[in-house]
CSV table of C-alpha atoms in Angstrom, one decimal:
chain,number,residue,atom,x,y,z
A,13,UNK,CA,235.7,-105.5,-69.5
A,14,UNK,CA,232.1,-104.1,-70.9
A,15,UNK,CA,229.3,-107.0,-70.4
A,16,UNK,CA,227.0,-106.3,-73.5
A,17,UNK,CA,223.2,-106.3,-72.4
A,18,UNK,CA,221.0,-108.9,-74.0
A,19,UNK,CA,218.8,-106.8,-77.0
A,20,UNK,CA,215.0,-106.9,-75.7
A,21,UNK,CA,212.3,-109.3,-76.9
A,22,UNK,CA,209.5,-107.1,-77.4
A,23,UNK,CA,208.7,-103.2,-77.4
A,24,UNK,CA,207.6,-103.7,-73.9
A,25,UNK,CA,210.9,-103.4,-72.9
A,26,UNK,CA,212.0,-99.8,-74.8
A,27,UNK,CA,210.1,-96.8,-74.4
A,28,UNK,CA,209.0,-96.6,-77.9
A,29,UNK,CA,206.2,-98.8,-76.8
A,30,UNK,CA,204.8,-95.9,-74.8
A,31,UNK,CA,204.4,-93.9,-78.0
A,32,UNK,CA,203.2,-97.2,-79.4
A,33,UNK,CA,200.3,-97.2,-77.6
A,34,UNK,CA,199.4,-93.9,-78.2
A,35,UNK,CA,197.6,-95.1,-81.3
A,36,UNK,CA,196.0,-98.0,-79.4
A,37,UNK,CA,192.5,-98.2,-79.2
A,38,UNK,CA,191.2,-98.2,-75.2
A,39,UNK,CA,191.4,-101.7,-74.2
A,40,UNK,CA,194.4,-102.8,-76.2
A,41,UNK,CA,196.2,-99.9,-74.4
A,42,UNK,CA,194.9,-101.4,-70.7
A,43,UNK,CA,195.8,-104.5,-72.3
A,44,UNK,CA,199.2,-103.7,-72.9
A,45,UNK,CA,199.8,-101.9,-69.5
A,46,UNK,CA,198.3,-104.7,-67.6
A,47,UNK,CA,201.0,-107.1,-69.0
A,48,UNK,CA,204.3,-105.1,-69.2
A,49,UNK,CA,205.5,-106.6,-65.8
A,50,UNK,CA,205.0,-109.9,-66.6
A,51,UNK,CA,206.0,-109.6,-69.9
A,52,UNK,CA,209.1,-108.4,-68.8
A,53,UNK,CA,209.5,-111.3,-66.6
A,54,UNK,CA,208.8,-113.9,-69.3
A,55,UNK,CA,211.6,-112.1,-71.4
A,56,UNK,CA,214.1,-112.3,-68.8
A,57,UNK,CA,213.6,-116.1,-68.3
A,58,UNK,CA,216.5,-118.3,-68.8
A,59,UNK,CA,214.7,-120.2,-71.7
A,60,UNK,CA,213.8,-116.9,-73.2
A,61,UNK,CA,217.6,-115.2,-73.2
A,62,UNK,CA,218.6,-118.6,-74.7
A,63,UNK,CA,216.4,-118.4,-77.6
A,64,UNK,CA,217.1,-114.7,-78.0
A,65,UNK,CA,221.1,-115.4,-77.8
A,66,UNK,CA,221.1,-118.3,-79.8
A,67,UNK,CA,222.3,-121.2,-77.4
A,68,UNK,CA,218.8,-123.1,-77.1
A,69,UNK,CA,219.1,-126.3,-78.2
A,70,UNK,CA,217.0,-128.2,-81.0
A,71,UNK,CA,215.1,-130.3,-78.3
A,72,UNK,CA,214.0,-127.6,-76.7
A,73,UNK,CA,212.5,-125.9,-79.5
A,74,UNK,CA,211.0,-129.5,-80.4
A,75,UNK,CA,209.4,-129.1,-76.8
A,76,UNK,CA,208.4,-125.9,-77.1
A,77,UNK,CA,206.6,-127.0,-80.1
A,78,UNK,CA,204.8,-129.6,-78.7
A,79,UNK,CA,203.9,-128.4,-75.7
A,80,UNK,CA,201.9,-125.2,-77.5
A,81,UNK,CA,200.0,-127.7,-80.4
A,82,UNK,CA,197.5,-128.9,-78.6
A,83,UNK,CA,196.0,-124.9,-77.2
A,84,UNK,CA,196.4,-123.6,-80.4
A,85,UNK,CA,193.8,-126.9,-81.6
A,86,UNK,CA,191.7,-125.7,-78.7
A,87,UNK,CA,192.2,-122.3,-79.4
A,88,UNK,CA,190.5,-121.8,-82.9
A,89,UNK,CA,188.2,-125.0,-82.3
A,90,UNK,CA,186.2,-123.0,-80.3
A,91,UNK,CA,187.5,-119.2,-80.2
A,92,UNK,CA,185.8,-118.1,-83.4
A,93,UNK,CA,182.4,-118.8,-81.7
A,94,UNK,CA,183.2,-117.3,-78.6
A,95,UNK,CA,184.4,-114.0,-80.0
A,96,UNK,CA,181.4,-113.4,-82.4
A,97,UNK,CA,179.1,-114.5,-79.4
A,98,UNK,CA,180.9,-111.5,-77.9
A,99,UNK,CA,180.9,-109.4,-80.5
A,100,UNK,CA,184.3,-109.6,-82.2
A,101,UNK,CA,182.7,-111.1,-85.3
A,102,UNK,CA,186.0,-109.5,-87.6
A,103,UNK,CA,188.6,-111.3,-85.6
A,104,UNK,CA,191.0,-112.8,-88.4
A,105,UNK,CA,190.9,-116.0,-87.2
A,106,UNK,CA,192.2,-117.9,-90.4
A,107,UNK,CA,194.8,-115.7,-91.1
A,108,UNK,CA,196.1,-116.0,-87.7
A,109,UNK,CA,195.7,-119.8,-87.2
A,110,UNK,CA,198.5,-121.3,-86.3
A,111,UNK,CA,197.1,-125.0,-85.6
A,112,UNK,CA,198.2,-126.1,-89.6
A,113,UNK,CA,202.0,-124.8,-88.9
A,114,UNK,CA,202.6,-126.6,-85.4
A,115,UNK,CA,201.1,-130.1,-87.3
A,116,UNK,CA,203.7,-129.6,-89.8
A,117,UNK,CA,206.5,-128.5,-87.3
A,118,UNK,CA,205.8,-131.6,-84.8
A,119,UNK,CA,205.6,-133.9,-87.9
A,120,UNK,CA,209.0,-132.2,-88.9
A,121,UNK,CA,210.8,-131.9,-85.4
A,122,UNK,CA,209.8,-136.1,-85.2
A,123,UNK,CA,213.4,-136.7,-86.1
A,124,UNK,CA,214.2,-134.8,-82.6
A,125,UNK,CA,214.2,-137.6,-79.4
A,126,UNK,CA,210.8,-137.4,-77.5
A,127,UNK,CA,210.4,-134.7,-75.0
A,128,UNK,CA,208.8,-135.5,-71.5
A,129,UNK,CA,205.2,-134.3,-71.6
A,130,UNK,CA,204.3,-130.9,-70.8
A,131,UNK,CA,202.4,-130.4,-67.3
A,132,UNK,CA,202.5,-126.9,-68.0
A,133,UNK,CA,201.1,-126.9,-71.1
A,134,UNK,CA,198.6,-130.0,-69.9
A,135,UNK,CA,197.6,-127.4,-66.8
A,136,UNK,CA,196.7,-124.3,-69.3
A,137,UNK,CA,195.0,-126.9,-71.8
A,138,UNK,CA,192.9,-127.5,-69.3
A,139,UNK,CA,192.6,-124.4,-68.1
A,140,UNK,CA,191.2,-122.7,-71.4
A,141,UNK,CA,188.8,-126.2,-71.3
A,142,UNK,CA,187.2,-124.7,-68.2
A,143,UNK,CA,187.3,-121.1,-69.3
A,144,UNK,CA,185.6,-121.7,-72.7
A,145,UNK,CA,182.8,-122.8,-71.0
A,146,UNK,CA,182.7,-120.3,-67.8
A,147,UNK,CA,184.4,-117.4,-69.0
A,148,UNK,CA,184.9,-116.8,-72.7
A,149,UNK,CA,186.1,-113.4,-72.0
A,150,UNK,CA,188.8,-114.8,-69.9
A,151,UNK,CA,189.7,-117.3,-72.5
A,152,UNK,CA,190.2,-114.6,-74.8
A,153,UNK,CA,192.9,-112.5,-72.6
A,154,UNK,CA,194.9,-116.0,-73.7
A,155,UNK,CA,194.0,-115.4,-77.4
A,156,UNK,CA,195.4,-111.7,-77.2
A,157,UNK,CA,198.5,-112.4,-75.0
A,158,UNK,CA,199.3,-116.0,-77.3
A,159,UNK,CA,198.6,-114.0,-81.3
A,160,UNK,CA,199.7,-111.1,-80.1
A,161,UNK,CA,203.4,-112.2,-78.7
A,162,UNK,CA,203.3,-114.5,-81.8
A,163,UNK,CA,203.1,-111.4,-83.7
A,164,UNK,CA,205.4,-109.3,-82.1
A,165,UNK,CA,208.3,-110.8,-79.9
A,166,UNK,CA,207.4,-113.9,-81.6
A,167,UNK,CA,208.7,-112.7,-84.6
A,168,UNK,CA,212.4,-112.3,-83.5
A,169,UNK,CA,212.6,-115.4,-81.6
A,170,UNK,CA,211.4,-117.1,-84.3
A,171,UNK,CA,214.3,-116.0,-86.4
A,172,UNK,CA,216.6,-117.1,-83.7
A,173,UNK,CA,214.9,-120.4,-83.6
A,174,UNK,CA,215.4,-120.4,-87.7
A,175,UNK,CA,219.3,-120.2,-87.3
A,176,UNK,CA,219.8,-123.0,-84.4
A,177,UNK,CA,218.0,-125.4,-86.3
A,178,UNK,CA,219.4,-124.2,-89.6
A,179,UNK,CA,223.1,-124.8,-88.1
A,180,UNK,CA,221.8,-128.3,-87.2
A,181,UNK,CA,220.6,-129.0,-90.7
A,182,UNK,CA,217.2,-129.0,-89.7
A,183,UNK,CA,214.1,-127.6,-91.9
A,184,UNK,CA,212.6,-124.4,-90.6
A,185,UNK,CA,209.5,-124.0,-88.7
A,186,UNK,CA,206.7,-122.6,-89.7
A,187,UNK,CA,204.8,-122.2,-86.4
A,188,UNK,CA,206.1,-117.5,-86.7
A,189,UNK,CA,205.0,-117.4,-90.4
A,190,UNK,CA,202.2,-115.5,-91.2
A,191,UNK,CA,201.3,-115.0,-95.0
A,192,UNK,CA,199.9,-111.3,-94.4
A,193,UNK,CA,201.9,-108.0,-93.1
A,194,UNK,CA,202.5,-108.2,-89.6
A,195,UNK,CA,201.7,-104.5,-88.7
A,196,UNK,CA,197.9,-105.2,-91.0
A,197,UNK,CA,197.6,-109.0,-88.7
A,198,UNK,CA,198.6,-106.8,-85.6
A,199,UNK,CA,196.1,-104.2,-86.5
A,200,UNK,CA,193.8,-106.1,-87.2
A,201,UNK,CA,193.7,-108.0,-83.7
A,202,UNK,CA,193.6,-105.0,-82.1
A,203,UNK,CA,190.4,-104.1,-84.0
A,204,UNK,CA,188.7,-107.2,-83.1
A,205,UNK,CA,189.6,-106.8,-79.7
A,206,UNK,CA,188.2,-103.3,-79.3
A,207,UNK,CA,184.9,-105.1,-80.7
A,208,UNK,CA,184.2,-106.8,-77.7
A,209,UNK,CA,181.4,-106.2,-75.9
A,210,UNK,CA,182.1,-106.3,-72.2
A,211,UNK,CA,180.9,-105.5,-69.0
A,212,UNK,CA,183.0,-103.1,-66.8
A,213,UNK,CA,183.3,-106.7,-64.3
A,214,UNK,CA,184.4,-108.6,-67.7
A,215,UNK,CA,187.0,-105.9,-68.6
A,216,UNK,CA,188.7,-106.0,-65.1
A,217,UNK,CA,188.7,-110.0,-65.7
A,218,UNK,CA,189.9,-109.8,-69.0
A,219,UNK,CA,192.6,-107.7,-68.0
A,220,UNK,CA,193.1,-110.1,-65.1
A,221,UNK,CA,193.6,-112.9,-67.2
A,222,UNK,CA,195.9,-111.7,-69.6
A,223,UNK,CA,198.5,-111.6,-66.4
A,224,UNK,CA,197.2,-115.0,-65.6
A,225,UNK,CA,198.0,-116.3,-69.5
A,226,UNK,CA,201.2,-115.0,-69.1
A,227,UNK,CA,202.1,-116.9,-65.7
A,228,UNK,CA,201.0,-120.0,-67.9
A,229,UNK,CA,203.7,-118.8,-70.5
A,230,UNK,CA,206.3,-118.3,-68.0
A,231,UNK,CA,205.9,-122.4,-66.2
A,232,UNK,CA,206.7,-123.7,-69.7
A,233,UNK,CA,209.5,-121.4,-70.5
A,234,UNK,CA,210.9,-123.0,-67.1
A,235,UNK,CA,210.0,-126.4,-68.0
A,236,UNK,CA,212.2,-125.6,-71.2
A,237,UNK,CA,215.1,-124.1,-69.3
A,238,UNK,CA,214.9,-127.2,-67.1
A,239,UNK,CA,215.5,-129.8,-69.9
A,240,UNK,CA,219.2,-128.3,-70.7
A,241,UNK,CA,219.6,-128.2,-67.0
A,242,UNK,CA,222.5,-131.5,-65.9
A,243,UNK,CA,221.2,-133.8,-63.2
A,244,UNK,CA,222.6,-132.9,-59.9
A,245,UNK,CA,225.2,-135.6,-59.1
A,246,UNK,CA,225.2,-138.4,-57.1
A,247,UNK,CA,225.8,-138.4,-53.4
A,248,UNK,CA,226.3,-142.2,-53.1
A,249,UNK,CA,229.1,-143.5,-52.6
């Protein structure tokens, strides 16, 4: 008997990416190095082969929802300032915003029975609080690692997330929508991104903190996984 492998997330995971980044500009290409190995370890999370196989469940896409609102408030609150300060004044902020979608989708998914609250996604809340006022640089690493896995892996696990809640007779989200062509949204973040006007000790941070955004990532894609997981049974007699 042949065990099928699991399709990838992202084009981290298939050497086409290589050749990807050949038409990257400097820093998205360190960008995208920096983060292949813990990309590949978000992708290979139980939560994340769920998704991507179709067996997550309704609740925990209602979770997953919730838990990502409130950054994405924080998020383009205060990055537009913080990335013109730094010189990224063409970031496409509005056609990337995301905040308008997830009030929708939570407003939607109410119908879905309350999820325990997030403490991973209470821990990175507050820790892009802290680096918006410390570090904008390192705030931004979350910006590039959150739009741009929105726009890329995103996309296919939020097709997958389409059909579970379609087969439930749920409404779809809206949260992996975008209203322009991906590859123009993708390119454009890139640009912006290349904008930035960093010192060599920034860059090294900023690369730095994309790993760190995706450790974030990877807590709440356990704290998903968790939810499904039964209750270990009682000893008592």
């Amino acid at each position: 008997m042949t065990t099928a492998i699991p399709e990838a997330i992202s084009d981290h995971a298939r050497p086409a990416d290589v050749l990807a980044r050949r038409g990257f500009g400097p820093r998205v290409r360190r960008l995208h190095a920096r983060i292949g190995a813990a990309h590949h370890q978000a992708e290979g999370m139980t939560f994340s082969r769920s998704l991507l196989e179709g067996h997550a469940s309704p609740r925990q896409l209602a979770a997953l929802i919730r838990a990502l609102a409130p950054a994405y408030e924080l998020i383009e609150a205060q990055g537009p300032e913080l990335a013109a300060a730094l010189g990224a004044e063409a970031f496409p902020w509005a056609a990337l915003a995301r905040r308008q979608a997830l009030r929708r989708d939570v407003a939607m998914l109410a119908a879905i029975p309350a999820t325990p609250a997030s403490a991973a996604a209470h821990d990175w809340l507050e820790q892009l609080r802290g680096l918006a006022r410390q570090a904008p640089h390192r705030f931004l690493a979350h910006v590039y690692v959150r739009y741009g896995g929105d726009l890329s892996g995103g996309q296919q696990l939020g097709e997958k997330a389409q059909a579970i809640l379609s087969s439930q007779g749920l409404p779809s989200l809206r949260f992996w929508e975008f209203q322009r062509p991906i590859p123009e949204l993708k390119q454009a973040l890139h640009d912006a991104f290349e904008q930035l006007d960093l010192s060599e000790v920034e860059e090294e941070e900023l690369l730095e903190e994309a790993v760190v955004a995706f450790r974030a990532t990877q807590r709440l894609l356990a704290e998903l996984a968790a939810l499904e997981t039964p209750a270990p049974a009682s000893t008592e007699a």
